[in-house]
Coordinates of C-alpha atoms in Angstrom, one line a residue:
M1 CA -9.4 -23.2 14.1
A2 CA -7.6 -24.1 10.9
D3 CA -5.8 -21.2 9.2
G4 CA -4.0 -21.1 5.8
I5 CA -4.3 -21.6 2.1
L6 CA -5.2 -24.8 0.3
I7 CA -4.2 -25.0 -3.4
I8 CA -6.9 -27.3 -4.9
D9 CA -6.7 -29.0 -8.2
K10 CA -10.4 -28.7 -9.0
G11 CA -12.0 -31.6 -10.8
A12 CA -14.6 -31.2 -13.7
G13 CA -18.2 -31.0 -12.6
W14 CA -17.6 -29.1 -9.4
T15 CA -18.4 -25.4 -8.9
S16 CA -15.9 -23.4 -6.9
M17 CA -18.5 -23.0 -4.2
D18 CA -19.0 -26.8 -4.2
V19 CA -15.3 -27.1 -3.4
C20 CA -15.6 -24.7 -0.5
A21 CA -18.6 -26.5 0.9
K22 CA -16.7 -29.8 0.8
L23 CA -13.7 -28.2 2.5
R24 CA -15.9 -26.8 5.3
G25 CA -17.0 -30.3 6.1
I26 CA -13.5 -31.8 5.9
L27 CA -11.8 -29.0 8.0
K28 CA -14.9 -28.5 10.2
T29 CA -14.9 -24.7 9.8
K30 CA -17.3 -22.2 8.3
K31 CA -14.6 -19.7 7.3
V32 CA -13.6 -20.8 3.8
G33 CA -13.4 -18.8 0.6
H34 CA -11.9 -19.1 -2.8
A35 CA -10.1 -16.8 -5.2
G36 CA -10.9 -16.8 -8.9
T37 CA -14.0 -18.8 -9.8
L38 CA -13.7 -21.7 -12.1
D39 CA -16.7 -22.9 -14.2
P40 CA -17.8 -26.5 -13.6
M41 CA -16.2 -27.8 -16.8
A42 CA -12.9 -26.2 -15.9
T43 CA -10.2 -27.9 -13.9
G44 CA -7.0 -26.9 -12.2
V45 CA -5.6 -24.4 -9.7
L46 CA -8.2 -23.0 -7.2
P47 CA -6.6 -21.2 -4.2
V48 CA -8.9 -21.7 -1.2
F49 CA -8.5 -19.6 2.0
V50 CA -9.3 -20.9 5.4
G51 CA -9.8 -19.1 8.7
Q52 CA -7.7 -15.9 9.1
A53 CA -6.3 -16.4 5.6
T54 CA -9.7 -15.4 4.1
R55 CA -8.5 -11.8 4.7
A56 CA -6.1 -12.3 1.8
V57 CA -8.6 -13.4 -0.8
S58 CA -8.8 -10.0 -2.5
F59 CA -5.0 -10.0 -3.0
A60 CA -5.2 -13.4 -4.7
E61 CA -8.0 -12.5 -7.0
S62 CA -6.2 -9.6 -8.7
G63 CA -3.1 -11.5 -9.9
E64 CA -2.2 -13.0 -13.2
K65 CA -3.6 -16.4 -14.2
E66 CA -2.5 -19.0 -16.7
Y67 CA -4.6 -21.5 -18.6
V68 CA -4.3 -24.3 -21.1
A69 CA -7.5 -24.3 -23.2
G70 CA -9.0 -26.3 -26.0
L71 CA -10.2 -24.3 -29.0
R72 CA -12.7 -26.0 -31.3
L73 CA -13.2 -24.2 -34.6
G74 CA -16.3 -24.4 -36.7
L75 CA -18.7 -24.5 -33.8
V76 CA -20.5 -21.5 -32.2
T77 CA -22.6 -22.1 -29.0
D78 CA -24.7 -20.0 -26.7
T79 CA -22.3 -20.5 -23.8
Q80 CA -19.2 -20.0 -26.0
D81 CA -18.0 -23.5 -24.9
T82 CA -19.0 -27.1 -25.8
T83 CA -21.4 -27.4 -22.9
G84 CA -23.8 -25.1 -24.7
A85 CA -26.4 -25.4 -27.5
A86 CA -25.0 -25.1 -31.0
L87 CA -26.0 -21.8 -32.7
A88 CA -24.0 -22.4 -35.9
E89 CA -21.6 -24.9 -37.5
H90 CA -19.2 -24.1 -40.3
P91 CA -16.6 -26.0 -42.3
V92 CA -13.0 -25.5 -41.1
T93 CA -10.0 -25.1 -43.5
V94 CA -7.8 -23.2 -41.0
T95 CA -4.2 -24.4 -40.6
A96 CA -2.1 -24.1 -37.5
D97 CA -0.1 -21.4 -39.2
Q98 CA -3.2 -19.4 -40.0
L99 CA -4.3 -19.6 -36.4
R100 CA -0.8 -18.5 -35.2
A101 CA -1.0 -15.5 -37.5
V102 CA -4.1 -14.1 -35.7
L103 CA -2.9 -14.6 -32.1
P104 CA -0.9 -11.4 -31.9
D105 CA -4.2 -9.5 -32.5
F106 CA -5.4 -10.9 -29.2
T107 CA -2.3 -10.3 -27.2
G108 CA -1.8 -7.2 -25.0
P109 CA -4.6 -4.9 -23.8
I110 CA -7.8 -5.9 -25.4
C111 CA -11.6 -5.5 -24.8
Q112 CA -14.0 -8.3 -24.3
V113 CA -17.8 -8.3 -24.4
P114 CA -18.7 -10.5 -21.4
P115 CA -20.7 -13.6 -22.3
M116 CA -24.4 -13.9 -21.5
Y117 CA -23.6 -17.0 -19.5
S118 CA -21.6 -15.2 -16.8
A119 CA -22.2 -14.1 -13.2
I120 CA -21.9 -10.4 -14.1
K121 CA -24.9 -8.4 -12.9
I122 CA -26.8 -5.9 -15.1
G123 CA -29.7 -4.1 -13.6
G124 CA -29.4 -6.3 -10.5
Q125 CA -29.7 -9.6 -12.3
K126 CA -27.0 -12.0 -13.2
L127 CA -26.5 -12.5 -16.9
Y128 CA -26.7 -16.3 -16.7
D129 CA -30.1 -16.0 -15.1
L130 CA -31.3 -13.8 -18.0
A131 CA -29.7 -16.1 -20.5
R132 CA -31.6 -19.1 -19.1
Q133 CA -34.8 -17.1 -19.6
G134 CA -33.9 -16.7 -23.3
K135 CA -33.1 -13.1 -22.8
E136 CA -30.0 -11.2 -24.2
V137 CA -29.0 -7.7 -23.0
E138 CA -26.4 -5.3 -24.2
R139 CA -23.0 -5.7 -22.5
K140 CA -20.3 -3.1 -22.5
P141 CA -16.8 -4.3 -23.6
R142 CA -14.4 -4.6 -20.6
P143 CA -10.7 -4.1 -20.8
V144 CA -8.4 -7.1 -20.0
T145 CA -4.8 -8.0 -20.7
I146 CA -3.5 -11.1 -22.5
Y147 CA 0.1 -11.2 -21.5
A148 CA 1.0 -14.3 -23.6
L149 CA -1.0 -16.4 -26.1
E150 CA 0.6 -19.5 -27.6
L151 CA -0.5 -22.3 -29.8
L152 CA 0.7 -25.5 -28.2
E153 CA -0.6 -28.1 -30.7
Q154 CA -3.3 -29.1 -33.2
T155 CA -5.0 -32.3 -32.1
S156 CA -7.5 -32.7 -35.0
P157 CA -8.6 -30.7 -38.1
V158 CA -10.8 -28.6 -35.9
D159 CA -9.2 -28.8 -32.4
F160 CA -6.2 -26.8 -31.1
T161 CA -4.6 -26.3 -27.7
L162 CA -3.7 -22.8 -26.5
R163 CA -1.7 -21.5 -23.5
I164 CA -3.0 -18.2 -22.2
R165 CA -1.5 -16.0 -19.5
C166 CA -3.9 -13.2 -18.7
S167 CA -5.3 -10.6 -16.2
K168 CA -8.2 -10.9 -13.8
G169 CA -11.5 -10.8 -15.5
T170 CA -10.5 -12.5 -18.7
Y171 CA -13.1 -14.9 -20.2
V172 CA -11.1 -17.6 -22.0
R173 CA -14.2 -19.0 -23.7
T174 CA -14.9 -15.5 -25.1
L175 CA -11.3 -15.4 -26.3
C176 CA -11.9 -18.7 -28.2
H177 CA -15.2 -17.4 -29.6
D178 CA -13.6 -14.2 -30.8
I179 CA -10.6 -16.0 -32.4
G180 CA -13.1 -18.2 -34.3
A181 CA -15.0 -15.2 -35.5
V182 CA -11.8 -13.5 -36.8
L183 CA -10.9 -16.8 -38.6
G184 CA -14.3 -16.7 -40.3
C185 CA -15.4 -20.2 -39.2
G186 CA -16.5 -19.5 -35.6
G187 CA -15.2 -21.2 -32.5
C188 CA -15.7 -22.1 -28.9
M189 CA -13.8 -23.5 -25.9
S190 CA -13.7 -27.3 -25.6
S191 CA -11.7 -27.6 -22.4
L192 CA -10.0 -25.4 -19.8
R193 CA -7.4 -26.2 -17.2
R194 CA -5.9 -23.4 -15.0
T195 CA -2.2 -24.0 -14.5
R196 CA -1.4 -21.0 -12.4
A197 CA -3.3 -18.6 -10.1
A198 CA -2.1 -16.2 -7.3
G199 CA 1.4 -17.4 -8.0
F200 CA 0.6 -21.0 -7.2
T201 CA 1.0 -23.8 -9.8
L202 CA -0.5 -27.2 -10.5
A203 CA 2.7 -28.8 -9.0
E204 CA 1.7 -27.2 -5.6
S205 CA -2.0 -28.3 -5.8
H206 CA -3.9 -31.1 -4.2
T207 CA -7.1 -33.0 -5.1
L208 CA -10.1 -33.0 -2.7
A209 CA -9.4 -36.7 -2.1
Q210 CA -5.9 -35.8 -0.9
V211 CA -7.3 -33.2 1.4
Q212 CA -9.8 -35.7 2.7
E213 CA -6.9 -38.0 3.6
Q214 CA -4.4 -35.4 5.0
G215 CA -6.6 -32.5 6.1
E216 CA -4.9 -29.5 7.8
A217 CA -1.4 -30.9 7.0
L218 CA -1.8 -29.6 3.4
L219 CA -2.5 -26.0 4.5
R220 CA 0.1 -23.5 3.4
P221 CA 0.8 -20.5 5.7
T222 CA -1.0 -17.2 4.7
D223 CA 2.3 -15.5 4.0
S224 CA 3.1 -17.9 1.2
L225 CA 0.7 -15.8 -0.9
F226 CA 3.1 -12.9 -0.5
R227 CA 6.4 -14.7 -1.0
Q228 CA 7.4 -12.3 -3.8
Y229 CA 7.9 -9.6 -1.2
P230 CA 10.9 -9.3 1.1
A231 CA 10.5 -10.1 4.8
Y232 CA 11.0 -7.6 7.6
H233 CA 11.5 -9.0 11.1
I234 CA 10.7 -6.8 14.1
D235 CA 13.4 -7.0 16.8
H236 CA 12.2 -4.6 19.5
P237 CA 9.2 -5.1 22.0
R238 CA 8.0 -1.6 21.5
V239 CA 7.8 -1.9 17.8
D240 CA 6.1 -5.3 18.1
F241 CA 3.5 -3.7 20.4
L242 CA 2.9 -0.8 17.9
C243 CA 2.5 -3.2 15.0
R244 CA 0.1 -5.5 16.8
N245 CA -2.0 -2.5 17.6
G246 CA -2.2 -1.5 14.0
N247 CA 0.1 1.5 14.3
P248 CA 2.8 2.6 11.8
F249 CA 6.3 2.4 13.1
Y250 CA 9.7 3.8 12.1
V251 CA 12.3 1.5 10.5
K252 CA 15.9 2.1 11.1
G253 CA 18.5 1.6 8.4
D254 CA 18.5 2.1 4.7
L255 CA 15.7 -0.2 3.5
P256 CA 14.2 0.7 0.1
D257 CA 10.6 1.7 -0.1
G258 CA 8.2 -1.0 -1.1
T259 CA 5.9 -3.8 0.2
Y260 CA 7.1 -6.1 2.9
R261 CA 6.0 -9.2 4.9
V262 CA 6.2 -8.2 8.5
Y263 CA 7.0 -10.7 11.3
G264 CA 6.8 -10.3 15.0
M265 CA 9.4 -11.1 17.6
D266 CA 8.0 -14.5 18.0
G267 CA 8.3 -15.2 14.3
S268 CA 4.6 -15.0 13.5
F269 CA 3.4 -13.3 10.3
L270 CA 1.7 -10.1 11.4
C271 CA 0.9 -8.1 8.3
L272 CA 1.6 -7.0 4.8
S273 CA 2.9 -3.5 5.0
R274 CA 4.2 -0.6 2.9
L275 CA 7.5 1.1 3.7
E276 CA 7.7 4.7 2.6
E277 CA 10.4 7.2 3.7
G278 CA 11.3 5.1 6.7
T279 CA 7.7 4.5 8.0
M280 CA 6.1 1.0 7.8
T281 CA 2.3 1.2 7.5
S282 CA 0.1 -1.9 7.5
I283 CA -1.8 -2.7 4.3
K284 CA -3.6 -5.7 5.8
N285 CA -3.2 -7.4 9.2
Y286 CA -3.3 -11.2 9.7
F287 CA -3.4 -11.5 13.4
G288 CA -6.1 -11.3 16.1
A289 CA -9.6 -12.4 16.1

């Protein structure tokens, strides 16, 4: 069975689940999952996990993400992007400098009210199902963090391009909507391209057509997700045995406490572990059935 991570450059019109379904067929395996949903109109980096690597999905979902987004001022829609129905249109006299002036207000820890067209469940029902029925329910603001927010260019009197680096759970279309509201003319998202997710970039990504041609050759090893952590290589059979049976083990030497990638005597990646006061304890194992 194939194991590893595929960094997909998702095309427009595909759901994240569509991509997984396509990859199940290409790789001939059922064990495929993605980290960090992208809406159909969005493109860019979508990490997909195959086989044993699916155990790492939760670690990938929680990381920072980076986007390049189109902001269209003067238009308010029910989906907060240009795929939705127009709710209001206003004249736009906002300059690039005026837009830049409000961006600091949206940088750092902020709260967002999730859009009705989202997969969040309230009362057991997904918001987008309620929205399609013409219903709107109260949503509580949710905390997110915008680590960086930058105006890249103005492409027309009403269109601007933003770069956003943000935490898990950030709705970029809501960010565009809220920026437009503060500027007094309304706004929505006109395009979205994710340029970084789970530490992987567009330069490392592949299209579905490339995966169709090259298949498993494009799989990255599971431990590439944890490349920011130092490696620890087991050098004794007894320790190797303990680790493979999920037991903590003592580490000789003066290694600092922290998170480590642990490798067996045969060089295989065994687990992501935490070293504390000389004892290495598994956080997540990546071996076995």
